[in-house]
C-alpha cells in the first residue's frame, strides 16, 4: 500500500514538472530538472527503506504473537512503542498521499523536506530494532489488581467466603457456582474472594464481568486482554479459542471469575480449559439451573440477611454522627425490615435517608415505603423494584423541577440508564451531556454548570443510586460512575414507553425496525453496537424525540436523508465514532437541535450548511476528516461549545470568531496557528485548546483571561507546530502549556498554576521556571543544567527529559545546600522519572522518597545512576520498576539498600555493568531482564 502511494506521488511529480516546464526559461528548466531528479531519488530511497522497515515490523509482530500465545510472556514496552512509531510513519505516508491529490502540493512538498525527514526517522527506527535483544518479558508479576468493594456483612457471608476458599485449596474442585437473587451480594462476595486469592495465592486471578449482553467473541476479548493474548485482527472464534486455551493451560493455579452470568456458556467454545491443575472457575448468577448447565461441581446460595444483620448494614450506610431518637430508630428498623434482607435495597433506602433526624420525616418515610412494598399504591411490580423506586421518588424532595413529572436529579439519574449495562461512565463526559441536553440549570458560566453537574453526581452516589469507580488513565485514574444492573432496570422501567435503550451489543447489526419506534419516544440510545447502515427510506415518526444517541457504532457508514424529517423535536444528536463520510442534507431542517456531536467520525468529510440551526449550542467536529469549516457556522450565534480539532483542517476563515461571542469552549487543531486578535474578544471563553505564534501572543492571551471573573482552563501550544509533543488533545479541566522552538532568553512566560509543561527545542532555557507543576517534559533543549535552583517542586509527579545534553541533575545542590535537601525532600511527590539521551544525568535519592518508576535509556556517558550523597543507607521504599536500556558505560546502579516494593528490573544493552546494587539487597522481583 505504501509503495503504491509513493509511486503515485512520483507520478504526480512528473506530471507537475511537465505541465510547468513549457513556460520556463532554459536555465530555470535545467534547475527544476535537477531539483526534481534529486527529489525523485529521495522518494525512491524512502520507498526502499519503508519496505525494509515494514518487513522488520512484520517479523517483530509475528515473533511477539507466537511468544504471547503461552500466556507467560508480554511484549516489552520499548518494542510496543517502536511498533507505534512505525505505524505513525506509515500514517504520515498515507496522509502525504492524500495531500498530494491537492493542486500545488508537490511544490510545497519539495520545499518542506518532509520525505528526507521521514528517511531519518526510518533509519532511526531500523537502528533501534537492532538493539532490542529479547522482544518479550515474563508476565508472572501481573496477577491482577485489588478490587474496590464494600465490607462484609453477616455471618453467612463470612461462612460462604471461607467455604469457597477451602474448596479451591482442597485441590478437588474445579468449578464453583455462586447464586442468589439480584442485589443479594453475589458480586460483593466474589470480589472478596478475588482479593483474598490475590493476597494468599501464587496463581493468576482473572475477573470478567459477563452481563446480559453476552457473546462468545466479547468474552474472548475480555479474557485475552487480561492475560496478555493478542488476536491481531483474528475474528474466527475457533482459532481465538485455541489461542486462549493454549495460554490458560500453561497458567497453573489460576482462577477465572465470571461475574453476573445470565445464560449458559460453552466454556470449550470460549477457550477456557477448566481443571483443578490449571484454570479453576467461579461464576455468579441468579439461577441455580444455570450453575447446573455450566456443570459447576459445587453450588453455593447467597441468602438474604437476617433482621439484625440488615439493621447493622442500614445503620452503617446512614453514617450518622449521633444516635437516632428512639421513635426515629424504631421507624428506621422497620424500614430495614421492609427491605427483606436484600443488601442492595437496604443500602439504597438507607442512603436516601442520610442526614435525616426529624421524627416526622422518619415516620412519613416508613409509611411511604410500607405502602409501596404492600402494593397499596396500586403498583403491581416486584418488591425489589418497589424498594428501589422509593429511593428514586425521594429525589423529588426540595429540588428544582424541570417539569411537573421529574426534577433535575431524577432526570440526570434516568439519563445514566442510556449507557450499556455495567458501563463505567466518565464523569466529565456525563456532565457534558447534562449541559448539552439541558438537564442542568442555566448558569452564568460553563464552569458553574460543570460544578453543578458534579454536585448532582455526588448526590446520586451519596444516596447509593450510582456507584463511584475509576479506570486507569495516562496520568491519573479517570473518575467514573456506574449503575447496578437492578438499579438500571428500575430506571428503564420508570421510562418504559418513553425510552428505547439497546446498548452495548456488538451483535446488533441493524437498527430497530420502523414500527418499533413508538410515537411517544423521548430518548433513544443505540450506543456501542454493531449497526452498519440505516436503510434508504426508513423514517421513524417520533415527533417527541429529544435525544438520539448512536455513538460507538464504528461500522455505521450510511444515514439516508429519509431518517430525520419526522424527528423535528430532536435537541441532542450524538453520532460520535461512526464511519459515515457525510451527513444527510435533511439534517439542515432540524431547527430545534441544540447539540450536534460528531467527534471521531474519522471519515466524515461532507457536512451540509448548518446556518439554519439557530438554537445550536454545541457543535463537535473534532477528529473528523473535514478540510474546511462547514458553511453557516458563523451564523450560529448561540453556540457555546465549538470543537474543531481536525487533522485535515488547514484554514479558518478570518473573522469567524468575531461573530461567535457566546463561545465558552473552543478547540482548534494545533496545526493551525491562531491569530490572537481573533479570539482575544471572546469574553465568555473559559476553555481553550489551540496554538499561538509566540510567547508574546501567549502572554497577551493570559492577560486577557486574567481580566475575567471566571476561572479559565486551557491547553495551548506556543511557537512552531510539533505533532510529537502534543500527547493528549482537546481541553482538560486544568492548564497545560507546550513551548516549541521558542526563545526564552528574553521572554518571561506568564505561566501560573500550570499542571503540565512541555518544553521542546527552546533556546535560552537555563532553569525550569514554573512552580506548582504535576508533569514536566523537557526535550532537545541546550543550556539547561538543573530542573531547579532555589525553589521546591513538591507538587511535581512526573519528569521526562529527552536529549537535554547539558543537564547535570535535578537539583543544583550548590545553591540549595546538601543539608537542606536531605532534611526536606525537594521532589516529595515525584513518582515517575524518564531520562533519554541525557549523558551527564544522575539521580539524588534523598530528594525522591515516593519514586515508583525509573526509566533511563540511551545515555552514552552515564557510569553510575545514583549519586553518593555521603549517607550510609539510602532507600527508595516505593520503587516498583527500574528500566535501564542501552547505557554503554554504565558500571553500577549505585547505593540502593532498601527497595521493598521493587517488582521489575529490566536492564538491557548495558555491557559494562558490574554491580546492580552496592549493598546486599533482599528483593522479591517478578520480572528480571539482563
PDB file of C-alpha atoms in Angstrom, residues 653-888:
ATOM      1  CA  UNK A 653     -11.909  31.883   7.798  1.00  0.00           C
ATOM      2  CA  UNK A 654     -10.889  35.329   9.005  1.00  0.00           C
ATOM      3  CA  UNK A 655     -13.473  36.925  11.260  1.00  0.00           C
ATOM      4  CA  UNK A 656     -15.232  33.643  12.139  1.00  0.00           C
ATOM      5  CA  UNK A 657     -14.934  34.075  15.896  1.00  0.00           C
ATOM      6  CA  UNK A 658     -15.926  37.729  15.954  1.00  0.00           C
ATOM      7  CA  UNK A 659     -19.477  36.535  15.239  1.00  0.00           C
ATOM      8  CA  UNK A 660     -19.495  33.827  17.926  1.00  0.00           C
ATOM      9  CA  UNK A 661     -19.372  35.992  21.023  1.00  0.00           C
ATOM     10  CA  UNK A 662     -21.120  33.445  23.282  1.00  0.00           C
ATOM     11  CA  UNK A 663     -18.389  30.790  22.957  1.00  0.00           C
ATOM     12  CA  UNK A 664     -17.330  29.305  26.290  1.00  0.00           C
ATOM     13  CA  UNK A 665     -15.385  26.308  24.953  1.00  0.00           C
ATOM     14  CA  UNK A 666     -13.187  26.306  21.835  1.00  0.00           C
ATOM     15  CA  UNK A 667     -10.960  23.525  20.463  1.00  0.00           C
ATOM     16  CA  UNK A 668      -8.795  24.119  17.382  1.00  0.00           C
ATOM     17  CA  UNK A 669      -6.130  21.975  15.685  1.00  0.00           C
ATOM     18  CA  UNK A 670      -2.580  22.701  16.835  1.00  0.00           C
ATOM     19  CA  UNK A 671      -1.517  22.544  13.210  1.00  0.00           C
ATOM     20  CA  UNK A 672      -3.251  25.903  12.644  1.00  0.00           C
ATOM     21  CA  UNK A 673      -1.680  28.985  14.157  1.00  0.00           C
ATOM     22  CA  UNK A 674      -4.419  31.075  15.732  1.00  0.00           C
ATOM     23  CA  UNK A 675      -4.407  34.809  15.122  1.00  0.00           C
ATOM     24  CA  UNK A 676      -4.548  36.075  18.684  1.00  0.00           C
ATOM     25  CA  UNK A 677      -6.779  39.027  17.818  1.00  0.00           C
ATOM     26  CA  UNK A 678      -9.411  36.565  16.511  1.00  0.00           C
ATOM     27  CA  UNK A 679     -10.059  35.093  19.966  1.00  0.00           C
ATOM     28  CA  UNK A 680      -8.994  37.972  22.205  1.00  0.00           C
ATOM     29  CA  UNK A 681     -12.501  39.432  22.323  1.00  0.00           C
ATOM     30  CA  UNK A 682     -14.290  36.167  23.184  1.00  0.00           C
ATOM     31  CA  UNK A 683     -15.174  37.467  26.631  1.00  0.00           C
ATOM     32  CA  UNK A 684     -17.161  34.360  27.613  1.00  0.00           C
ATOM     33  CA  UNK A 685     -14.342  31.942  26.730  1.00  0.00           C
ATOM     34  CA  UNK A 686     -13.403  29.624  29.634  1.00  0.00           C
ATOM     35  CA  UNK A 687     -11.862  26.564  27.947  1.00  0.00           C
ATOM     36  CA  UNK A 688      -9.453  26.824  25.015  1.00  0.00           C
ATOM     37  CA  UNK A 689      -7.223  24.451  23.090  1.00  0.00           C
ATOM     38  CA  UNK A 690      -5.020  25.692  20.246  1.00  0.00           C
ATOM     39  CA  UNK A 691      -1.647  27.165  19.186  1.00  0.00           C
ATOM     40  CA  UNK A 692      -0.446  30.769  19.094  1.00  0.00           C
ATOM     41  CA  UNK A 693       2.527  32.298  17.275  1.00  0.00           C
ATOM     42  CA  UNK A 694       4.907  33.219  20.094  1.00  0.00           C
ATOM     43  CA  UNK A 695       5.360  33.879  23.789  1.00  0.00           C
ATOM     44  CA  UNK A 696       4.172  37.451  23.381  1.00  0.00           C
ATOM     45  CA  UNK A 697       0.812  36.278  21.989  1.00  0.00           C
ATOM     46  CA  UNK A 698       0.526  33.713  24.767  1.00  0.00           C
ATOM     47  CA  UNK A 699       1.196  36.356  27.424  1.00  0.00           C
ATOM     48  CA  UNK A 700      -1.383  38.644  25.853  1.00  0.00           C
ATOM     49  CA  UNK A 701      -3.908  35.820  25.854  1.00  0.00           C
ATOM     50  CA  UNK A 702      -3.219  35.010  29.515  1.00  0.00           C
ATOM     51  CA  UNK A 703      -3.514  38.687  30.412  1.00  0.00           C
ATOM     52  CA  UNK A 704      -6.878  38.904  28.667  1.00  0.00           C
ATOM     53  CA  UNK A 705      -8.080  35.784  30.513  1.00  0.00           C
ATOM     54  CA  UNK A 706      -6.906  37.231  33.814  1.00  0.00           C
ATOM     55  CA  UNK A 707      -9.241  40.194  33.463  1.00  0.00           C
ATOM     56  CA  UNK A 708     -12.290  37.916  33.606  1.00  0.00           C
ATOM     57  CA  UNK A 709     -14.204  36.998  36.716  1.00  0.00           C
ATOM     58  CA  UNK A 710     -14.478  33.263  35.952  1.00  0.00           C
ATOM     59  CA  UNK A 711     -11.816  30.555  36.023  1.00  0.00           C
ATOM     60  CA  UNK A 712     -10.192  29.565  32.747  1.00  0.00           C
ATOM     61  CA  UNK A 713      -8.668  26.298  31.572  1.00  0.00           C
ATOM     62  CA  UNK A 714      -6.507  25.758  28.526  1.00  0.00           C
ATOM     63  CA  UNK A 715      -4.160  23.580  26.534  1.00  0.00           C
ATOM     64  CA  UNK A 716      -2.004  25.958  24.481  1.00  0.00           C
ATOM     65  CA  UNK A 717       0.868  25.395  22.097  1.00  0.00           C
ATOM     66  CA  UNK A 718       3.333  28.248  21.636  1.00  0.00           C
ATOM     67  CA  UNK A 719       5.708  28.563  18.694  1.00  0.00           C
ATOM     68  CA  UNK A 720       6.247  26.008  15.935  1.00  0.00           C
ATOM     69  CA  UNK A 721       3.949  23.066  15.297  1.00  0.00           C
ATOM     70  CA  UNK A 722       5.411  19.811  16.544  1.00  0.00           C
ATOM     71  CA  UNK A 723       2.984  16.902  16.411  1.00  0.00           C
ATOM     72  CA  UNK A 724       5.170  14.806  18.678  1.00  0.00           C
ATOM     73  CA  UNK A 725       4.792  16.968  21.782  1.00  0.00           C
ATOM     74  CA  UNK A 726       1.002  17.036  21.883  1.00  0.00           C
ATOM     75  CA  UNK A 727       0.486  13.721  23.643  1.00  0.00           C
ATOM     76  CA  UNK A 728      -3.139  14.420  24.527  1.00  0.00           C
ATOM     77  CA  UNK A 729      -5.624  16.562  22.659  1.00  0.00           C
ATOM     78  CA  UNK A 730      -8.751  18.507  23.421  1.00  0.00           C
ATOM     79  CA  UNK A 731      -9.433  20.517  26.543  1.00  0.00           C
ATOM     80  CA  UNK A 732      -8.706  19.176  30.008  1.00  0.00           C
ATOM     81  CA  UNK A 733     -10.046  20.806  33.120  1.00  0.00           C
ATOM     82  CA  UNK A 734      -6.635  22.139  34.077  1.00  0.00           C
ATOM     83  CA  UNK A 735      -3.868  24.187  32.428  1.00  0.00           C
ATOM     84  CA  UNK A 736      -1.304  22.731  30.030  1.00  0.00           C
ATOM     85  CA  UNK A 737       1.406  24.583  28.109  1.00  0.00           C
ATOM     86  CA  UNK A 738       3.588  23.371  25.209  1.00  0.00           C
ATOM     87  CA  UNK A 739       6.565  25.515  24.141  1.00  0.00           C
ATOM     88  CA  UNK A 740       8.233  24.572  20.850  1.00  0.00           C
ATOM     89  CA  UNK A 741      11.232  26.355  19.288  1.00  0.00           C
ATOM     90  CA  UNK A 742      10.748  29.479  21.390  1.00  0.00           C
ATOM     91  CA  UNK A 743      13.434  31.923  22.509  1.00  0.00           C
ATOM     92  CA  UNK A 744      13.077  32.005  26.277  1.00  0.00           C
ATOM     93  CA  UNK A 745      16.184  34.066  26.998  1.00  0.00           C
ATOM     94  CA  UNK A 746      14.487  37.448  26.916  1.00  0.00           C
ATOM     95  CA  UNK A 747      10.838  36.413  27.271  1.00  0.00           C
ATOM     96  CA  UNK A 748       9.134  35.871  30.609  1.00  0.00           C
ATOM     97  CA  UNK A 749       6.324  33.332  30.220  1.00  0.00           C
ATOM     98  CA  UNK A 750       3.228  34.143  32.257  1.00  0.00           C
ATOM     99  CA  UNK A 751       2.790  30.551  33.373  1.00  0.00           C
ATOM    100  CA  UNK A 752       0.967  30.160  36.674  1.00  0.00           C
ATOM    101  CA  UNK A 753      -0.819  27.148  38.168  1.00  0.00           C
ATOM    102  CA  UNK A 754       0.054  25.029  35.130  1.00  0.00           C
ATOM    103  CA  UNK A 755      -0.409  21.292  35.606  1.00  0.00           C
ATOM    104  CA  UNK A 756       1.615  20.084  32.609  1.00  0.00           C
ATOM    105  CA  UNK A 757       4.541  21.886  30.943  1.00  0.00           C
ATOM    106  CA  UNK A 758       6.335  20.632  27.839  1.00  0.00           C
ATOM    107  CA  UNK A 759       9.407  22.487  26.541  1.00  0.00           C
ATOM    108  CA  UNK A 760      10.852  21.348  23.191  1.00  0.00           C
ATOM    109  CA  UNK A 761      13.792  22.751  21.203  1.00  0.00           C
ATOM    110  CA  UNK A 762      13.726  26.076  23.030  1.00  0.00           C
ATOM    111  CA  UNK A 763      16.675  28.435  23.337  1.00  0.00           C
ATOM    112  CA  UNK A 764      17.765  30.374  26.407  1.00  0.00           C
ATOM    113  CA  UNK A 765      16.366  27.931  28.958  1.00  0.00           C
ATOM    114  CA  UNK A 766      18.706  27.927  31.939  1.00  0.00           C
ATOM    115  CA  UNK A 767      16.412  26.582  34.674  1.00  0.00           C
ATOM    116  CA  UNK A 768      12.823  25.450  34.922  1.00  0.00           C
ATOM    117  CA  UNK A 769      10.719  28.478  35.845  1.00  0.00           C
ATOM    118  CA  UNK A 770       7.287  27.229  36.934  1.00  0.00           C
ATOM    119  CA  UNK A 771       6.105  26.240  40.421  1.00  0.00           C
ATOM    120  CA  UNK A 772       3.056  24.065  41.095  1.00  0.00           C
ATOM    121  CA  UNK A 773       3.598  21.626  38.210  1.00  0.00           C
ATOM    122  CA  UNK A 774       2.490  17.998  38.206  1.00  0.00           C
ATOM    123  CA  UNK A 775       4.105  16.875  34.928  1.00  0.00           C
ATOM    124  CA  UNK A 776       7.216  18.295  33.248  1.00  0.00           C
ATOM    125  CA  UNK A 777       8.759  17.328  29.902  1.00  0.00           C
ATOM    126  CA  UNK A 778      11.939  18.934  28.551  1.00  0.00           C
ATOM    127  CA  UNK A 779      13.370  17.715  25.249  1.00  0.00           C
ATOM    128  CA  UNK A 780      16.061  18.799  22.801  1.00  0.00           C
ATOM    129  CA  UNK A 781      16.952  21.927  24.787  1.00  0.00           C
ATOM    130  CA  UNK A 782      20.531  23.067  25.186  1.00  0.00           C
ATOM    131  CA  UNK A 783      21.810  25.118  28.104  1.00  0.00           C
ATOM    132  CA  UNK A 784      19.655  23.870  30.962  1.00  0.00           C
ATOM    133  CA  UNK A 785      21.694  22.160  33.700  1.00  0.00           C
ATOM    134  CA  UNK A 786      19.162  21.696  36.517  1.00  0.00           C
ATOM    135  CA  UNK A 787      15.380  21.490  36.905  1.00  0.00           C
ATOM    136  CA  UNK A 788      15.517  23.994  39.752  1.00  0.00           C
ATOM    137  CA  UNK A 789      17.957  26.001  41.820  1.00  0.00           C
ATOM    138  CA  UNK A 790      16.306  27.654  44.795  1.00  0.00           C
ATOM    139  CA  UNK A 791      12.648  26.592  44.807  1.00  0.00           C
ATOM    140  CA  UNK A 792      10.985  23.329  45.732  1.00  0.00           C
ATOM    141  CA  UNK A 793       8.908  21.180  43.388  1.00  0.00           C
ATOM    142  CA  UNK A 794       6.760  19.469  45.991  1.00  0.00           C
ATOM    143  CA  UNK A 795       3.838  19.030  43.564  1.00  0.00           C
ATOM    144  CA  UNK A 796       5.779  17.513  40.655  1.00  0.00           C
ATOM    145  CA  UNK A 797       4.719  13.907  39.961  1.00  0.00           C
ATOM    146  CA  UNK A 798       6.367  13.104  36.616  1.00  0.00           C
ATOM    147  CA  UNK A 799       9.559  14.278  34.901  1.00  0.00           C
ATOM    148  CA  UNK A 800      10.588  13.340  31.366  1.00  0.00           C
ATOM    149  CA  UNK A 801      13.956  14.508  29.995  1.00  0.00           C
ATOM    150  CA  UNK A 802      14.933  13.751  26.384  1.00  0.00           C
ATOM    151  CA  UNK A 803      18.259  14.815  24.833  1.00  0.00           C
ATOM    152  CA  UNK A 804      18.967  17.633  27.256  1.00  0.00           C
ATOM    153  CA  UNK A 805      22.729  17.472  26.723  1.00  0.00           C
ATOM    154  CA  UNK A 806      23.795  19.949  29.404  1.00  0.00           C
ATOM    155  CA  UNK A 807      21.582  18.517  32.153  1.00  0.00           C
ATOM    156  CA  UNK A 808      23.654  17.545  35.198  1.00  0.00           C
ATOM    157  CA  UNK A 809      20.969  16.740  37.739  1.00  0.00           C
ATOM    158  CA  UNK A 810      17.541  17.516  39.120  1.00  0.00           C
ATOM    159  CA  UNK A 811      18.843  19.866  41.812  1.00  0.00           C
ATOM    160  CA  UNK A 812      21.731  22.332  41.989  1.00  0.00           C
ATOM    161  CA  UNK A 813      22.895  21.425  45.477  1.00  0.00           C
ATOM    162  CA  UNK A 814      25.458  24.189  45.339  1.00  0.00           C
ATOM    163  CA  UNK A 815      22.659  26.718  45.744  1.00  0.00           C
ATOM    164  CA  UNK A 816      20.142  24.663  47.731  1.00  0.00           C
ATOM    165  CA  UNK A 817      22.644  23.131  50.101  1.00  0.00           C
ATOM    166  CA  UNK A 818      23.013  19.414  50.648  1.00  0.00           C
ATOM    167  CA  UNK A 819      21.844  19.553  54.261  1.00  0.00           C
ATOM    168  CA  UNK A 820      18.568  21.262  53.460  1.00  0.00           C
ATOM    169  CA  UNK A 821      17.970  18.886  50.542  1.00  0.00           C
ATOM    170  CA  UNK A 822      18.318  15.917  52.887  1.00  0.00           C
ATOM    171  CA  UNK A 823      16.223  17.487  55.619  1.00  0.00           C
ATOM    172  CA  UNK A 824      13.206  18.021  53.400  1.00  0.00           C
ATOM    173  CA  UNK A 825      12.673  16.134  50.098  1.00  0.00           C
ATOM    174  CA  UNK A 826      12.655  18.579  47.194  1.00  0.00           C
ATOM    175  CA  UNK A 827      10.686  16.332  44.822  1.00  0.00           C
ATOM    176  CA  UNK A 828       8.488  14.843  47.516  1.00  0.00           C
ATOM    177  CA  UNK A 829       5.627  13.887  45.143  1.00  0.00           C
ATOM    178  CA  UNK A 830       7.718  12.584  42.237  1.00  0.00           C
ATOM    179  CA  UNK A 831       6.565   9.077  41.189  1.00  0.00           C
ATOM    180  CA  UNK A 832       7.973   8.666  37.679  1.00  0.00           C
ATOM    181  CA  UNK A 833      11.310   9.728  36.166  1.00  0.00           C
ATOM    182  CA  UNK A 834      12.124   9.161  32.493  1.00  0.00           C
ATOM    183  CA  UNK A 835      15.549  10.105  31.091  1.00  0.00           C
ATOM    184  CA  UNK A 836      16.648   9.553  27.496  1.00  0.00           C
ATOM    185  CA  UNK A 837      19.806  10.704  25.740  1.00  0.00           C
ATOM    186  CA  UNK A 838      20.994  12.820  28.687  1.00  0.00           C
ATOM    187  CA  UNK A 839      24.627  11.869  29.081  1.00  0.00           C
ATOM    188  CA  UNK A 840      25.504  13.633  32.360  1.00  0.00           C
ATOM    189  CA  UNK A 841      22.414  12.923  34.480  1.00  0.00           C
ATOM    190  CA  UNK A 842      22.370  11.403  37.961  1.00  0.00           C
ATOM    191  CA  UNK A 843      19.522  10.874  40.397  1.00  0.00           C
ATOM    192  CA  UNK A 844      19.606  12.161  44.001  1.00  0.00           C
ATOM    193  CA  UNK A 845      17.991   9.513  46.190  1.00  0.00           C
ATOM    194  CA  UNK A 846      17.331  11.820  49.122  1.00  0.00           C
ATOM    195  CA  UNK A 847      15.015  14.112  47.173  1.00  0.00           C
ATOM    196  CA  UNK A 848      12.664  11.488  45.716  1.00  0.00           C
ATOM    197  CA  UNK A 849      11.153   9.341  48.503  1.00  0.00           C
ATOM    198  CA  UNK A 850       7.984   8.458  46.563  1.00  0.00           C
ATOM    199  CA  UNK A 851       9.612   7.463  43.278  1.00  0.00           C
ATOM    200  CA  UNK A 852       7.897   4.397  41.748  1.00  0.00           C
ATOM    201  CA  UNK A 853       9.278   4.177  38.188  1.00  0.00           C
ATOM    202  CA  UNK A 854      12.776   4.930  36.858  1.00  0.00           C
ATOM    203  CA  UNK A 855      13.268   4.623  33.091  1.00  0.00           C
ATOM    204  CA  UNK A 856      16.715   5.573  31.721  1.00  0.00           C
ATOM    205  CA  UNK A 857      17.829   4.842  28.162  1.00  0.00           C
ATOM    206  CA  UNK A 858      20.465   5.758  25.566  1.00  0.00           C
ATOM    207  CA  UNK A 859      22.629   7.922  27.835  1.00  0.00           C
ATOM    208  CA  UNK A 860      26.064   7.172  26.401  1.00  0.00           C
ATOM    209  CA  UNK A 861      28.304   8.637  29.133  1.00  0.00           C
ATOM    210  CA  UNK A 862      26.484   7.630  32.336  1.00  0.00           C
ATOM    211  CA  UNK A 863      28.670   5.369  34.503  1.00  0.00           C
ATOM    212  CA  UNK A 864      26.655   5.359  37.745  1.00  0.00           C
ATOM    213  CA  UNK A 865      22.948   6.027  38.180  1.00  0.00           C
ATOM    214  CA  UNK A 866      22.500   7.192  41.768  1.00  0.00           C
ATOM    215  CA  UNK A 867      24.517   9.906  43.424  1.00  0.00           C
ATOM    216  CA  UNK A 868      26.527   9.139  46.537  1.00  0.00           C
ATOM    217  CA  UNK A 869      25.375  11.884  48.904  1.00  0.00           C
ATOM    218  CA  UNK A 870      27.543  10.830  51.818  1.00  0.00           C
ATOM    219  CA  UNK A 871      24.959   8.684  53.590  1.00  0.00           C
ATOM    220  CA  UNK A 872      25.405   5.070  54.560  1.00  0.00           C
ATOM    221  CA  UNK A 873      21.910   3.801  53.796  1.00  0.00           C
ATOM    222  CA  UNK A 874      19.585   5.457  51.289  1.00  0.00           C
ATOM    223  CA  UNK A 875      16.323   3.861  50.253  1.00  0.00           C
ATOM    224  CA  UNK A 876      13.614   4.104  47.629  1.00  0.00           C
ATOM    225  CA  UNK A 877      10.795   2.422  49.562  1.00  0.00           C
ATOM    226  CA  UNK A 878       8.166   2.821  46.823  1.00  0.00           C
ATOM    227  CA  UNK A 879      10.262   1.973  43.768  1.00  0.00           C
ATOM    228  CA  UNK A 880       8.375  -0.621  41.678  1.00  0.00           C
ATOM    229  CA  UNK A 881      10.101  -0.598  38.282  1.00  0.00           C
ATOM    230  CA  UNK A 882      13.690   0.042  37.208  1.00  0.00           C
ATOM    231  CA  UNK A 883      14.276   0.158  33.440  1.00  0.00           C
ATOM    232  CA  UNK A 884      17.867   0.682  32.222  1.00  0.00           C
ATOM    233  CA  UNK A 885      18.494   0.320  28.481  1.00  0.00           C
ATOM    234  CA  UNK A 886      21.354   0.973  26.118  1.00  0.00           C
ATOM    235  CA  UNK A 887      23.699   2.575  28.678  1.00  0.00           C
ATOM    236  CA  UNK A 888      27.042   1.629  27.161  1.00  0.00           C
TER     237      UNK A 888
END
